[in-house]
């Protein structure tokens, strides 16, 4: 009985996720990092970021270009990286940031949230096996997430 309920729940959730149709209109804009972390099993682990790291952002433009600004450091001593310019495209429930068809920089699953934020989660189509190194295997297969808030 429990298995039937779990399968039913999974079907309901997957149909809801698939019902979220990603369009150019609902992903373009300037998105600022609000929260980030990873999942350890089913538990969400939020990373503690100061204002410096919370300056990370994506500018997803209508013309097919995207700019990612990555900032490290501590408040008062922020170190921005060189902005990463790429193209972007929607593939099903994902955004793919790429340079050309052979060079995909990042691919993330996208969830549209009710509070006008979006969540980017690691896209891991197939679990990677690392023979003899359980820690490396765990790290490679960890799902990370970023919650981004639309600024404009």
PDB file of C-alpha atoms in Angstrom:
ATOM      1  CA  UNK A   1       0.000   0.000   0.000  1.00  0.00           C
ATOM      2  CA  UNK A   2       2.846   2.398   0.867  1.00  0.00           C
ATOM      3  CA  UNK A   3       4.505   1.713  -2.490  1.00  0.00           C
ATOM      4  CA  UNK A   4       1.286   2.530  -4.326  1.00  0.00           C
ATOM      5  CA  UNK A   5       1.023   5.833  -2.442  1.00  0.00           C
ATOM      6  CA  UNK A   6       4.666   6.683  -3.193  1.00  0.00           C
ATOM      7  CA  UNK A   7       4.229   5.891  -6.902  1.00  0.00           C
ATOM      8  CA  UNK A   8       1.039   7.981  -6.992  1.00  0.00           C
ATOM      9  CA  UNK A   9       2.806  10.891  -5.320  1.00  0.00           C
ATOM     10  CA  UNK A  10       5.727  10.670  -7.774  1.00  0.00           C
ATOM     11  CA  UNK A  11       3.357  10.647 -10.755  1.00  0.00           C
ATOM     12  CA  UNK A  12       1.472  13.669  -9.373  1.00  0.00           C
ATOM     13  CA  UNK A  13       4.681  15.613  -8.715  1.00  0.00           C
ATOM     14  CA  UNK A  14       6.197  14.765 -12.096  1.00  0.00           C
ATOM     15  CA  UNK A  15       3.047  15.822 -13.922  1.00  0.00           C
ATOM     16  CA  UNK A  16       3.042  19.106 -11.956  1.00  0.00           C
ATOM     17  CA  UNK A  17       6.686  19.739 -12.840  1.00  0.00           C
ATOM     18  CA  UNK A  18       6.024  18.931 -16.483  1.00  0.00           C
ATOM     19  CA  UNK A  19       3.000  21.234 -16.398  1.00  0.00           C
ATOM     20  CA  UNK A  20       5.341  24.110 -15.612  1.00  0.00           C
ATOM     21  CA  UNK A  21       6.101  25.236 -19.092  1.00  0.00           C
ATOM     22  CA  UNK A  22       9.350  27.126 -19.370  1.00  0.00           C
ATOM     23  CA  UNK A  23       9.100  29.948 -21.826  1.00  0.00           C
ATOM     24  CA  UNK A  24      11.430  32.702 -22.875  1.00  0.00           C
ATOM     25  CA  UNK A  25       9.117  35.179 -21.122  1.00  0.00           C
ATOM     26  CA  UNK A  26       9.261  33.537 -17.689  1.00  0.00           C
ATOM     27  CA  UNK A  27      13.044  33.072 -17.564  1.00  0.00           C
ATOM     28  CA  UNK A  28      14.421  36.240 -19.158  1.00  0.00           C
ATOM     29  CA  UNK A  29      15.459  39.030 -16.833  1.00  0.00           C
ATOM     30  CA  UNK A  30      18.021  39.880 -14.199  1.00  0.00           C
ATOM     31  CA  UNK A  31      18.092  37.219 -11.471  1.00  0.00           C
ATOM     32  CA  UNK A  32      19.959  37.690  -8.185  1.00  0.00           C
ATOM     33  CA  UNK A  33      20.958  34.835  -5.877  1.00  0.00           C
ATOM     34  CA  UNK A  34      18.684  34.595  -2.855  1.00  0.00           C
ATOM     35  CA  UNK A  35      19.648  31.199  -1.411  1.00  0.00           C
ATOM     36  CA  UNK A  36      21.888  28.307  -2.363  1.00  0.00           C
ATOM     37  CA  UNK A  37      22.711  24.883  -1.039  1.00  0.00           C
ATOM     38  CA  UNK A  38      22.475  21.199  -1.781  1.00  0.00           C
ATOM     39  CA  UNK A  39      20.462  18.131  -0.942  1.00  0.00           C
ATOM     40  CA  UNK A  40      21.873  15.477   1.331  1.00  0.00           C
ATOM     41  CA  UNK A  41      19.484  12.626   0.732  1.00  0.00           C
ATOM     42  CA  UNK A  42      16.101  14.329   0.970  1.00  0.00           C
ATOM     43  CA  UNK A  43      17.344  16.955   3.423  1.00  0.00           C
ATOM     44  CA  UNK A  44      17.903  20.487   2.111  1.00  0.00           C
ATOM     45  CA  UNK A  45      21.187  21.989   3.377  1.00  0.00           C
ATOM     46  CA  UNK A  46      21.333  25.783   2.984  1.00  0.00           C
ATOM     47  CA  UNK A  47      24.785  27.338   2.528  1.00  0.00           C
ATOM     48  CA  UNK A  48      25.499  30.371   4.670  1.00  0.00           C
ATOM     49  CA  UNK A  49      26.347  33.224   2.299  1.00  0.00           C
ATOM     50  CA  UNK A  50      27.243  36.758   3.246  1.00  0.00           C
ATOM     51  CA  UNK A  51      26.248  39.803   1.196  1.00  0.00           C
ATOM     52  CA  UNK A  52      29.308  39.386  -1.007  1.00  0.00           C
ATOM     53  CA  UNK A  53      28.364  35.983  -2.353  1.00  0.00           C
ATOM     54  CA  UNK A  54      24.710  36.987  -2.531  1.00  0.00           C
ATOM     55  CA  UNK A  55      25.720  39.447  -5.275  1.00  0.00           C
ATOM     56  CA  UNK A  56      25.962  36.486  -7.706  1.00  0.00           C
ATOM     57  CA  UNK A  57      23.520  36.927 -10.567  1.00  0.00           C
ATOM     58  CA  UNK A  58      22.340  35.875 -14.003  1.00  0.00           C
ATOM     59  CA  UNK A  59      21.229  38.233 -16.767  1.00  0.00           C
ATOM     60  CA  UNK A  60      19.223  36.055 -19.140  1.00  0.00           C
ATOM     61  CA  UNK A  61      18.562  38.150 -22.211  1.00  0.00           C
ATOM     62  CA  UNK A  62      15.845  37.811 -24.837  1.00  0.00           C
ATOM     63  CA  UNK A  63      18.447  37.825 -27.627  1.00  0.00           C
ATOM     64  CA  UNK A  64      19.764  34.406 -26.544  1.00  0.00           C
ATOM     65  CA  UNK A  65      22.759  35.641 -24.539  1.00  0.00           C
ATOM     66  CA  UNK A  66      23.282  35.109 -20.815  1.00  0.00           C
ATOM     67  CA  UNK A  67      25.764  36.709 -18.459  1.00  0.00           C
ATOM     68  CA  UNK A  68      26.678  35.062 -15.160  1.00  0.00           C
ATOM     69  CA  UNK A  69      28.464  37.156 -12.539  1.00  0.00           C
ATOM     70  CA  UNK A  70      30.181  35.130  -9.837  1.00  0.00           C
ATOM     71  CA  UNK A  71      31.356  36.893  -6.656  1.00  0.00           C
ATOM     72  CA  UNK A  72      33.508  35.433  -3.858  1.00  0.00           C
ATOM     73  CA  UNK A  73      34.984  36.846  -0.691  1.00  0.00           C
ATOM     74  CA  UNK A  74      33.636  38.316   2.492  1.00  0.00           C
ATOM     75  CA  UNK A  75      31.594  41.455   3.039  1.00  0.00           C
ATOM     76  CA  UNK A  76      33.914  44.421   2.602  1.00  0.00           C
ATOM     77  CA  UNK A  77      36.332  42.428   0.443  1.00  0.00           C
ATOM     78  CA  UNK A  78      34.276  41.123  -2.481  1.00  0.00           C
ATOM     79  CA  UNK A  79      36.082  39.618  -5.457  1.00  0.00           C
ATOM     80  CA  UNK A  80      34.007  39.495  -8.631  1.00  0.00           C
ATOM     81  CA  UNK A  81      35.114  37.077 -11.320  1.00  0.00           C
ATOM     82  CA  UNK A  82      35.214  37.830 -15.011  1.00  0.00           C
ATOM     83  CA  UNK A  83      31.580  37.730 -16.197  1.00  0.00           C
ATOM     84  CA  UNK A  84      30.765  34.525 -18.086  1.00  0.00           C
ATOM     85  CA  UNK A  85      29.066  35.261 -21.403  1.00  0.00           C
ATOM     86  CA  UNK A  86      27.239  32.402 -23.070  1.00  0.00           C
ATOM     87  CA  UNK A  87      24.232  31.521 -25.137  1.00  0.00           C
ATOM     88  CA  UNK A  88      21.190  29.917 -23.510  1.00  0.00           C
ATOM     89  CA  UNK A  89      18.303  27.738 -24.630  1.00  0.00           C
ATOM     90  CA  UNK A  90      15.372  25.944 -23.076  1.00  0.00           C
ATOM     91  CA  UNK A  91      15.319  22.156 -23.301  1.00  0.00           C
ATOM     92  CA  UNK A  92      12.170  20.691 -21.700  1.00  0.00           C
ATOM     93  CA  UNK A  93      12.379  21.756 -18.023  1.00  0.00           C
ATOM     94  CA  UNK A  94      16.010  22.863 -18.225  1.00  0.00           C
ATOM     95  CA  UNK A  95      18.124  25.810 -19.281  1.00  0.00           C
ATOM     96  CA  UNK A  96      21.350  25.016 -21.052  1.00  0.00           C
ATOM     97  CA  UNK A  97      24.116  27.638 -21.010  1.00  0.00           C
ATOM     98  CA  UNK A  98      26.521  26.942 -23.861  1.00  0.00           C
ATOM     99  CA  UNK A  99      29.261  28.293 -26.121  1.00  0.00           C
ATOM    100  CA  UNK A 100      28.513  25.913 -28.993  1.00  0.00           C
ATOM    101  CA  UNK A 101      26.982  22.447 -29.381  1.00  0.00           C
ATOM    102  CA  UNK A 102      30.161  20.770 -28.098  1.00  0.00           C
ATOM    103  CA  UNK A 103      30.763  23.129 -25.166  1.00  0.00           C
ATOM    104  CA  UNK A 104      27.946  23.190 -22.630  1.00  0.00           C
ATOM    105  CA  UNK A 105      29.009  25.318 -19.659  1.00  0.00           C
ATOM    106  CA  UNK A 106      26.098  24.501 -17.378  1.00  0.00           C
ATOM    107  CA  UNK A 107      22.737  22.779 -17.581  1.00  0.00           C
ATOM    108  CA  UNK A 108      20.190  23.257 -14.814  1.00  0.00           C
ATOM    109  CA  UNK A 109      16.697  22.012 -14.082  1.00  0.00           C
ATOM    110  CA  UNK A 110      14.405  24.986 -13.546  1.00  0.00           C
ATOM    111  CA  UNK A 111      11.478  25.223 -11.161  1.00  0.00           C
ATOM    112  CA  UNK A 112       9.180  28.239 -11.307  1.00  0.00           C
ATOM    113  CA  UNK A 113       8.210  29.081  -7.724  1.00  0.00           C
ATOM    114  CA  UNK A 114       5.001  30.759  -6.546  1.00  0.00           C
ATOM    115  CA  UNK A 115       6.925  33.639  -4.907  1.00  0.00           C
ATOM    116  CA  UNK A 116       8.311  34.871  -8.266  1.00  0.00           C
ATOM    117  CA  UNK A 117      11.652  33.159  -7.748  1.00  0.00           C
ATOM    118  CA  UNK A 118      13.145  30.352  -9.778  1.00  0.00           C
ATOM    119  CA  UNK A 119      15.242  27.447  -8.605  1.00  0.00           C
ATOM    120  CA  UNK A 120      18.160  26.125 -10.618  1.00  0.00           C
ATOM    121  CA  UNK A 121      19.072  22.549  -9.619  1.00  0.00           C
ATOM    122  CA  UNK A 122      21.949  20.423 -10.840  1.00  0.00           C
ATOM    123  CA  UNK A 123      21.004  18.436 -13.900  1.00  0.00           C
ATOM    124  CA  UNK A 124      22.390  14.941 -13.432  1.00  0.00           C
ATOM    125  CA  UNK A 125      20.809  12.747 -16.130  1.00  0.00           C
ATOM    126  CA  UNK A 126      22.722   9.642 -15.033  1.00  0.00           C
ATOM    127  CA  UNK A 127      24.453   8.923 -11.733  1.00  0.00           C
ATOM    128  CA  UNK A 128      28.231   8.703 -12.103  1.00  0.00           C
ATOM    129  CA  UNK A 129      30.002   5.666 -10.681  1.00  0.00           C
ATOM    130  CA  UNK A 130      33.467   6.188  -9.202  1.00  0.00           C
ATOM    131  CA  UNK A 131      35.066   2.821  -8.509  1.00  0.00           C
ATOM    132  CA  UNK A 132      36.577   2.564  -5.060  1.00  0.00           C
ATOM    133  CA  UNK A 133      35.919   6.166  -4.005  1.00  0.00           C
ATOM    134  CA  UNK A 134      32.556   6.567  -2.287  1.00  0.00           C
ATOM    135  CA  UNK A 135      33.263  10.180  -1.283  1.00  0.00           C
ATOM    136  CA  UNK A 136      34.123  11.251  -4.844  1.00  0.00           C
ATOM    137  CA  UNK A 137      31.003   9.471  -6.106  1.00  0.00           C
ATOM    138  CA  UNK A 138      28.856  11.270  -3.528  1.00  0.00           C
ATOM    139  CA  UNK A 139      30.326  14.666  -4.454  1.00  0.00           C
ATOM    140  CA  UNK A 140      29.877  14.139  -8.209  1.00  0.00           C
ATOM    141  CA  UNK A 141      26.232  13.104  -7.754  1.00  0.00           C
ATOM    142  CA  UNK A 142      25.212  15.774  -5.218  1.00  0.00           C
ATOM    143  CA  UNK A 143      22.320  17.940  -6.387  1.00  0.00           C
ATOM    144  CA  UNK A 144      23.041  21.630  -5.753  1.00  0.00           C
ATOM    145  CA  UNK A 145      20.425  24.337  -6.005  1.00  0.00           C
ATOM    146  CA  UNK A 146      20.278  28.127  -6.364  1.00  0.00           C
ATOM    147  CA  UNK A 147      17.131  30.112  -5.648  1.00  0.00           C
ATOM    148  CA  UNK A 148      17.168  33.263  -7.745  1.00  0.00           C
ATOM    149  CA  UNK A 149      14.943  36.302  -7.304  1.00  0.00           C
ATOM    150  CA  UNK A 150      13.928  38.376 -10.298  1.00  0.00           C
ATOM    151  CA  UNK A 151      15.075  41.979  -9.981  1.00  0.00           C
ATOM    152  CA  UNK A 152      13.620  43.164 -13.313  1.00  0.00           C
TER     153      UNK A 152
END
